[in-house]
mmCIF file of C-alpha atoms in Angstrom:
data_model
loop_
_atom_site.group_PDB
_atom_site.id
_atom_site.type_symbol
_atom_site.label_atom_id
_atom_site.label_comp_id
_atom_site.label_asym_id
_atom_site.label_seq_id
_atom_site.Cartn_x
_atom_site.Cartn_y
_atom_site.Cartn_z
ATOM 1 C CA MET A 91 -87.215 -41.385 -38.614
ATOM 2 C CA HIS A 92 -85.819 -41.829 -42.700
ATOM 3 C CA ALA A 93 -82.911 -42.731 -43.775
ATOM 4 C CA LEU A 94 -80.679 -40.045 -45.298
ATOM 5 C CA ASP A 95 -77.719 -39.966 -47.682
ATOM 6 C CA ARG A 96 -75.603 -37.212 -46.651
ATOM 7 C CA ASN A 97 -73.864 -37.171 -50.016
ATOM 8 C CA THR A 98 -76.463 -36.000 -51.590
ATOM 9 C CA VAL A 99 -75.989 -32.366 -50.622
ATOM 10 C CA PRO A 100 -72.837 -30.772 -50.666
ATOM 11 C CA THR A 101 -71.112 -29.489 -46.958
ATOM 12 C CA PRO A 102 -71.716 -26.782 -45.575
ATOM 13 C CA PRO A 103 -68.286 -23.923 -46.929
ATOM 14 C CA CYS A 104 -68.481 -22.961 -43.216
ATOM 15 C CA LEU A 105 -67.105 -26.558 -42.034
ATOM 16 C CA ALA A 106 -65.176 -27.169 -45.017
ATOM 17 C CA ALA A 107 -62.866 -25.015 -44.619
ATOM 18 C CA PRO A 108 -59.958 -25.694 -41.773
ATOM 19 C CA LEU A 109 -61.842 -25.097 -38.043
ATOM 20 C CA ALA A 110 -58.687 -25.348 -36.298
ATOM 21 C CA GLY A 111 -59.391 -24.215 -32.627
ATOM 22 C CA ARG A 112 -63.302 -23.292 -33.482
ATOM 23 C CA GLY A 113 -65.996 -24.296 -31.750
ATOM 24 C CA TYR A 114 -69.956 -24.258 -32.706
ATOM 25 C CA ASN A 115 -70.297 -21.587 -30.692
ATOM 26 C CA HIS A 116 -67.395 -19.655 -32.831
ATOM 27 C CA LEU A 117 -69.884 -19.826 -36.070
ATOM 28 C CA ARG A 118 -71.630 -16.646 -36.962
ATOM 29 C CA GLY A 119 -75.463 -16.023 -38.113
ATOM 30 C CA GLY A 120 -74.169 -16.197 -41.928
ATOM 31 C CA GLU A 121 -72.463 -19.434 -41.439
ATOM 32 C CA LYS A 122 -75.187 -21.077 -39.191
ATOM 33 C CA GLU A 123 -77.576 -20.606 -42.466
ATOM 34 C CA GLU A 124 -75.298 -22.238 -44.585
ATOM 35 C CA ILE A 125 -75.535 -25.591 -42.188
ATOM 36 C CA ARG A 126 -79.002 -24.279 -41.923
ATOM 37 C CA ALA A 127 -79.988 -24.508 -45.463
ATOM 38 C CA SER A 128 -77.696 -27.673 -46.195
ATOM 39 C CA LEU A 129 -79.774 -29.759 -43.625
ATOM 40 C CA LEU A 130 -83.005 -28.641 -44.285
ATOM 41 C CA ASP A 131 -82.157 -29.750 -48.013
ATOM 42 C CA LEU A 132 -80.413 -32.629 -46.996
ATOM 43 C CA GLN A 133 -83.704 -33.362 -44.992
ATOM 44 C CA LYS A 134 -86.331 -32.084 -47.039
ATOM 45 C CA HIS A 135 -87.776 -29.969 -44.862
ATOM 46 C CA ARG A 136 -88.376 -32.715 -42.399
ATOM 47 C CA CYS A 137 -87.273 -33.386 -38.727
ATOM 48 C CA ALA A 138 -84.466 -35.777 -38.956
ATOM 49 C CA TYR A 139 -86.072 -37.633 -36.133
ATOM 50 C CA CYS A 140 -90.003 -37.218 -35.706
ATOM 51 C CA GLU A 141 -90.498 -36.373 -39.951
ATOM 52 C CA ARG A 142 -93.040 -33.881 -39.010
ATOM 53 C CA ARG A 143 -92.249 -31.068 -41.619
ATOM 54 C CA THR A 144 -89.737 -28.084 -40.250
ATOM 55 C CA GLY A 145 -87.578 -24.807 -41.372
ATOM 56 C CA GLU A 146 -90.578 -22.578 -42.546
ATOM 57 C CA GLU A 147 -89.705 -21.130 -40.241
ATOM 58 C CA ARG A 148 -86.244 -19.705 -38.434
ATOM 59 C CA ASP A 149 -87.399 -20.702 -34.675
ATOM 60 C CA ASP A 150 -89.440 -23.739 -35.221
ATOM 61 C CA GLY A 151 -86.218 -26.025 -35.257
ATOM 62 C CA HIS A 152 -82.829 -26.248 -34.087
ATOM 63 C CA ILE A 153 -79.436 -27.355 -35.811
ATOM 64 C CA GLU A 154 -79.020 -30.702 -33.900
ATOM 65 C CA HIS A 155 -75.519 -32.082 -32.539
ATOM 66 C CA PHE A 156 -76.596 -36.060 -32.848
ATOM 67 C CA ARG A 157 -73.216 -36.724 -30.260
ATOM 68 C CA SER A 158 -73.397 -33.605 -27.665
ATOM 69 C CA GLN A 159 -71.266 -31.048 -27.557
ATOM 70 C CA GLY A 160 -70.621 -31.417 -23.993
ATOM 71 C CA GLY A 161 -68.756 -35.006 -24.258
ATOM 72 C CA HIS A 162 -68.057 -34.201 -27.614
ATOM 73 C CA HIS A 163 -66.385 -31.757 -28.557
ATOM 74 C CA HIS A 164 -64.127 -32.515 -30.923
ATOM 75 C CA LEU A 165 -67.621 -33.120 -33.348
ATOM 76 C CA SER A 166 -69.224 -29.749 -32.847
ATOM 77 C CA LEU A 167 -68.549 -28.708 -36.205
ATOM 78 C CA ALA A 168 -68.242 -32.246 -37.873
ATOM 79 C CA TRP A 169 -70.957 -32.525 -41.052
ATOM 80 C CA THR A 170 -71.625 -35.814 -40.142
ATOM 81 C CA ASN A 171 -72.712 -34.941 -36.466
ATOM 82 C CA LEU A 172 -74.863 -32.330 -37.489
ATOM 83 C CA PHE A 173 -78.822 -32.634 -38.392
ATOM 84 C CA TRP A 174 -81.962 -30.183 -38.397
ATOM 85 C CA SER A 175 -83.975 -31.219 -35.176
ATOM 86 C CA CYS A 176 -87.374 -29.642 -34.781
ATOM 87 C CA ASN A 177 -88.247 -27.791 -31.775
ATOM 88 C CA ASP A 178 -90.574 -30.304 -29.467
ATOM 89 C CA GLU A 179 -89.507 -29.907 -26.218
ATOM 90 C CA LYS A 180 -90.985 -33.679 -25.839
ATOM 91 C CA THR A 181 -89.546 -35.357 -28.460
ATOM 92 C CA CYS A 182 -86.189 -35.328 -30.915
ATOM 93 C CA GLY A 183 -83.365 -32.997 -29.889
ATOM 94 C CA LYS A 184 -84.731 -31.416 -27.348
ATOM 95 C CA HIS A 185 -86.060 -34.332 -25.284
ATOM 96 C CA LYS A 186 -82.329 -36.085 -25.881
ATOM 97 C CA ASP A 187 -80.573 -33.743 -24.530
ATOM 98 C CA LYS A 188 -83.096 -33.457 -21.337
ATOM 99 C CA CYS A 189 -82.179 -37.578 -21.105
ATOM 100 C CA ASP A 190 -79.525 -37.501 -18.243
ATOM 101 C CA ARG A 191 -81.180 -39.358 -15.429
ATOM 102 C CA ALA A 192 -80.333 -42.648 -13.737
ATOM 103 C CA SER A 193 -83.377 -44.361 -15.261
ATOM 104 C CA GLY A 194 -87.063 -43.648 -16.278
ATOM 105 C CA PRO A 195 -87.471 -41.943 -20.328
ATOM 106 C CA ARG A 196 -85.254 -39.477 -19.786
ATOM 107 C CA ALA A 197 -82.678 -42.118 -18.847
ATOM 108 C CA ALA A 198 -78.498 -41.315 -20.207
ATOM 109 C CA PHE A 199 -77.829 -43.232 -23.170
ATOM 110 C CA ASP A 200 -74.997 -43.802 -25.242
ATOM 111 C CA PRO A 201 -75.078 -42.714 -28.689
ATOM 112 C CA ASN A 202 -73.700 -45.476 -29.940
ATOM 113 C CA ASP A 203 -77.682 -47.064 -29.445
ATOM 114 C CA LEU A 204 -78.970 -44.501 -31.515
ATOM 115 C CA ILE A 205 -79.748 -45.202 -34.810
ATOM 116 C CA ASP A 206 -78.243 -42.794 -36.859
ATOM 117 C CA PRO A 207 -80.659 -41.802 -40.079
ATOM 118 C CA CYS A 208 -76.946 -40.880 -42.246
ATOM 119 C CA GLN A 209 -75.670 -43.959 -41.240
ATOM 120 C CA ASP A 210 -77.987 -46.895 -40.662
ATOM 121 C CA ASN A 211 -81.483 -47.274 -42.195
ATOM 122 C CA PRO A 212 -84.556 -46.934 -39.941
ATOM 123 C CA ASN A 213 -86.800 -49.532 -41.470
ATOM 124 C CA ASN A 214 -84.060 -52.114 -40.348
ATOM 125 C CA PHE A 215 -84.938 -51.700 -37.256
ATOM 126 C CA LEU A 216 -88.502 -50.051 -36.612
ATOM 127 C CA LEU A 217 -91.681 -50.947 -38.387
ATOM 128 C CA PHE A 218 -94.147 -48.462 -38.211
ATOM 129 C CA VAL A 219 -98.104 -49.409 -38.168
ATOM 130 C CA TYR A 220 -100.791 -47.769 -40.250
ATOM 131 C CA ASP A 221 -102.502 -46.557 -36.520
ATOM 132 C CA GLY A 222 -99.615 -44.339 -36.435
ATOM 133 C CA THR A 223 -98.027 -46.843 -33.584
ATOM 134 C CA VAL A 224 -94.060 -47.697 -34.022
ATOM 135 C CA ARG A 225 -92.168 -50.188 -32.149
ATOM 136 C CA PRO A 226 -88.929 -52.458 -33.270
ATOM 137 C CA LEU A 227 -88.609 -54.648 -35.755
ATOM 138 C CA GLU A 228 -89.399 -58.273 -34.559
ATOM 139 C CA GLY A 229 -86.608 -60.748 -34.887
ATOM 140 C CA LEU A 230 -83.600 -58.050 -34.173
ATOM 141 C CA ASP A 231 -80.649 -59.516 -32.273
ATOM 142 C CA ALA A 232 -80.353 -58.207 -29.061
ATOM 143 C CA VAL A 233 -77.649 -55.526 -30.090
ATOM 144 C CA ASP A 234 -80.007 -54.145 -32.938
ATOM 145 C CA GLN A 235 -83.244 -54.416 -30.434
ATOM 146 C CA ARG A 236 -81.855 -52.201 -28.008
ATOM 147 C CA ARG A 237 -80.904 -49.728 -30.420
ATOM 148 C CA ALA A 238 -83.886 -49.827 -31.794
ATOM 149 C CA GLN A 239 -85.722 -49.113 -28.503
ATOM 150 C CA GLU A 240 -83.186 -46.596 -27.322
ATOM 151 C CA THR A 241 -84.030 -44.495 -30.448
ATOM 152 C CA LEU A 242 -87.505 -44.688 -29.384
ATOM 153 C CA ARG A 243 -86.891 -43.873 -25.956
ATOM 154 C CA VAL A 244 -84.599 -41.331 -26.231
ATOM 155 C CA PHE A 245 -86.010 -39.373 -29.049
ATOM 156 C CA GLN A 246 -90.166 -40.372 -27.614
ATOM 157 C CA LEU A 247 -91.203 -41.511 -31.356
ATOM 158 C CA ALA A 248 -93.344 -44.333 -29.742
ATOM 159 C CA ASP A 249 -94.483 -42.291 -26.971
ATOM 160 C CA SER A 250 -95.368 -38.932 -27.826
ATOM 161 C CA ALA A 251 -99.085 -38.713 -28.657
ATOM 162 C CA TYR A 252 -98.957 -36.554 -31.107
ATOM 163 C CA LEU A 253 -96.565 -38.165 -33.404
ATOM 164 C CA ARG A 254 -98.676 -41.027 -32.900
ATOM 165 C CA LYS A 255 -101.830 -38.770 -34.571
ATOM 166 C CA SER A 256 -100.181 -37.399 -36.483
ATOM 167 C CA ARG A 257 -98.242 -40.501 -38.703
ATOM 168 C CA GLU A 258 -101.857 -42.312 -38.558
ATOM 169 C CA ASP A 259 -103.395 -38.724 -39.700
ATOM 170 C CA ALA A 260 -100.796 -39.180 -42.676
ATOM 171 C CA VAL A 261 -101.362 -42.326 -43.641
ATOM 172 C CA LYS A 262 -105.098 -42.463 -43.156
ATOM 173 C CA PRO A 263 -106.050 -41.263 -46.503
ATOM 174 C CA TYR A 264 -104.046 -44.058 -48.145
ATOM 175 C CA VAL A 265 -105.683 -46.579 -46.872
ATOM 176 C CA GLY A 266 -109.349 -45.410 -47.222
ATOM 177 C CA ALA A 267 -107.930 -44.735 -51.354
ATOM 178 C CA ILE A 268 -106.990 -48.210 -51.312
ATOM 179 C CA ASP A 269 -110.584 -49.626 -49.418
ATOM 180 C CA SER A 270 -112.330 -47.871 -51.998
ATOM 181 C CA LEU A 271 -110.053 -49.262 -54.807
ATOM 182 C CA LEU A 272 -110.704 -53.121 -53.384
ATOM 183 C CA SER A 273 -113.546 -53.549 -55.434
ATOM 184 C CA ALA A 274 -112.405 -52.875 -58.801
ATOM 185 C CA GLY A 275 -109.350 -55.886 -58.006
ATOM 186 C CA VAL A 276 -105.996 -56.269 -56.795
ATOM 187 C CA GLU A 277 -104.535 -55.023 -60.371
ATOM 188 C CA LEU A 278 -105.891 -51.427 -59.432
ATOM 189 C CA VAL A 279 -104.488 -51.539 -56.320
ATOM 190 C CA VAL A 280 -100.918 -52.198 -57.207
ATOM 191 C CA ARG A 281 -100.910 -49.460 -60.183
ATOM 192 C CA TYR A 282 -102.044 -47.337 -57.132
ATOM 193 C CA VAL A 283 -99.962 -48.775 -54.616
ATOM 194 C CA GLN A 284 -96.668 -48.269 -57.172
ATOM 195 C CA SER A 285 -97.842 -44.387 -58.354
ATOM 196 C CA GLU A 286 -98.148 -43.150 -55.034
ATOM 197 C CA ILE A 287 -94.458 -44.869 -53.431
ATOM 198 C CA VAL A 288 -92.203 -42.252 -56.278
ATOM 199 C CA LYS A 289 -94.373 -39.100 -55.061
ATOM 200 C CA ILE A 290 -93.707 -39.593 -51.052
ATOM 201 C CA ASP A 291 -90.370 -39.183 -50.717
ATOM 202 C CA SER A 292 -90.507 -35.584 -49.199
ATOM 203 C CA ALA A 293 -93.845 -35.718 -48.145
ATOM 204 C CA PRO A 294 -94.064 -35.460 -43.735
ATOM 205 C CA PHE A 295 -94.072 -38.660 -41.595
ATOM 206 C CA ALA A 296 -92.659 -40.570 -44.952
ATOM 207 C CA THR A 297 -91.384 -43.526 -43.560
ATOM 208 C CA ALA A 298 -94.803 -44.002 -41.751
ATOM 209 C CA ILE A 299 -96.805 -44.205 -45.270
ATOM 210 C CA ARG A 300 -93.911 -46.305 -47.638
ATOM 211 C CA GLN A 301 -94.378 -48.943 -44.879
ATOM 212 C CA TYR A 302 -97.715 -49.187 -45.023
ATOM 213 C CA LEU A 303 -97.974 -48.858 -49.112
ATOM 214 C CA GLU A 304 -95.136 -51.531 -48.928
ATOM 215 C CA GLY A 305 -96.730 -53.780 -47.110
ATOM 216 C CA ILE A 306 -99.964 -53.676 -49.569
ATOM 217 C CA GLN A 307 -97.794 -54.327 -52.108
ATOM 218 C CA ALA A 308 -96.259 -57.026 -50.499
#
């Protein structure tokens, strides 16, 4: 999960106009395409939650309501409530929509307990490790600890073997490059890290990569 700044893209025209009496299901195909294009621009063609590359094909993702339409109909056309999610049935938006049980991984949740990547910086809640694992940061207070745990559970960011392997594979080239540079001295490693950090903003799984590189830099 990566921090997003919604101010970097304009509100889709179809959401900027008066929408009294309309809901998401009233949108026409062209209007949904406007939203899709803006979200992909905002998220740099990555899932808002897991950061995998998505949006290259029309059917490999979907417009996601952070707060569900069922319980928050008044937000169904709120630009601040919309993200682009991958279509993995076991993670991210698809899994969130199945969380309606009494207990277990699919237990119902309070949306206030989830990290909103446009309102919160996931780096302040989650620690991504170079082996692909992710866990709550140490030292969080009880409220933020719960938010980190619930975000990982509801979106299945920690338990998905596919996502763990994908993050590990994304970080691995940087681990290898740094290992090979260590014999040449710390200064060369520092220059490498500084040069790479500025290149990864649009990369899939950029948060895992960035946290690894910043850890080396520290």
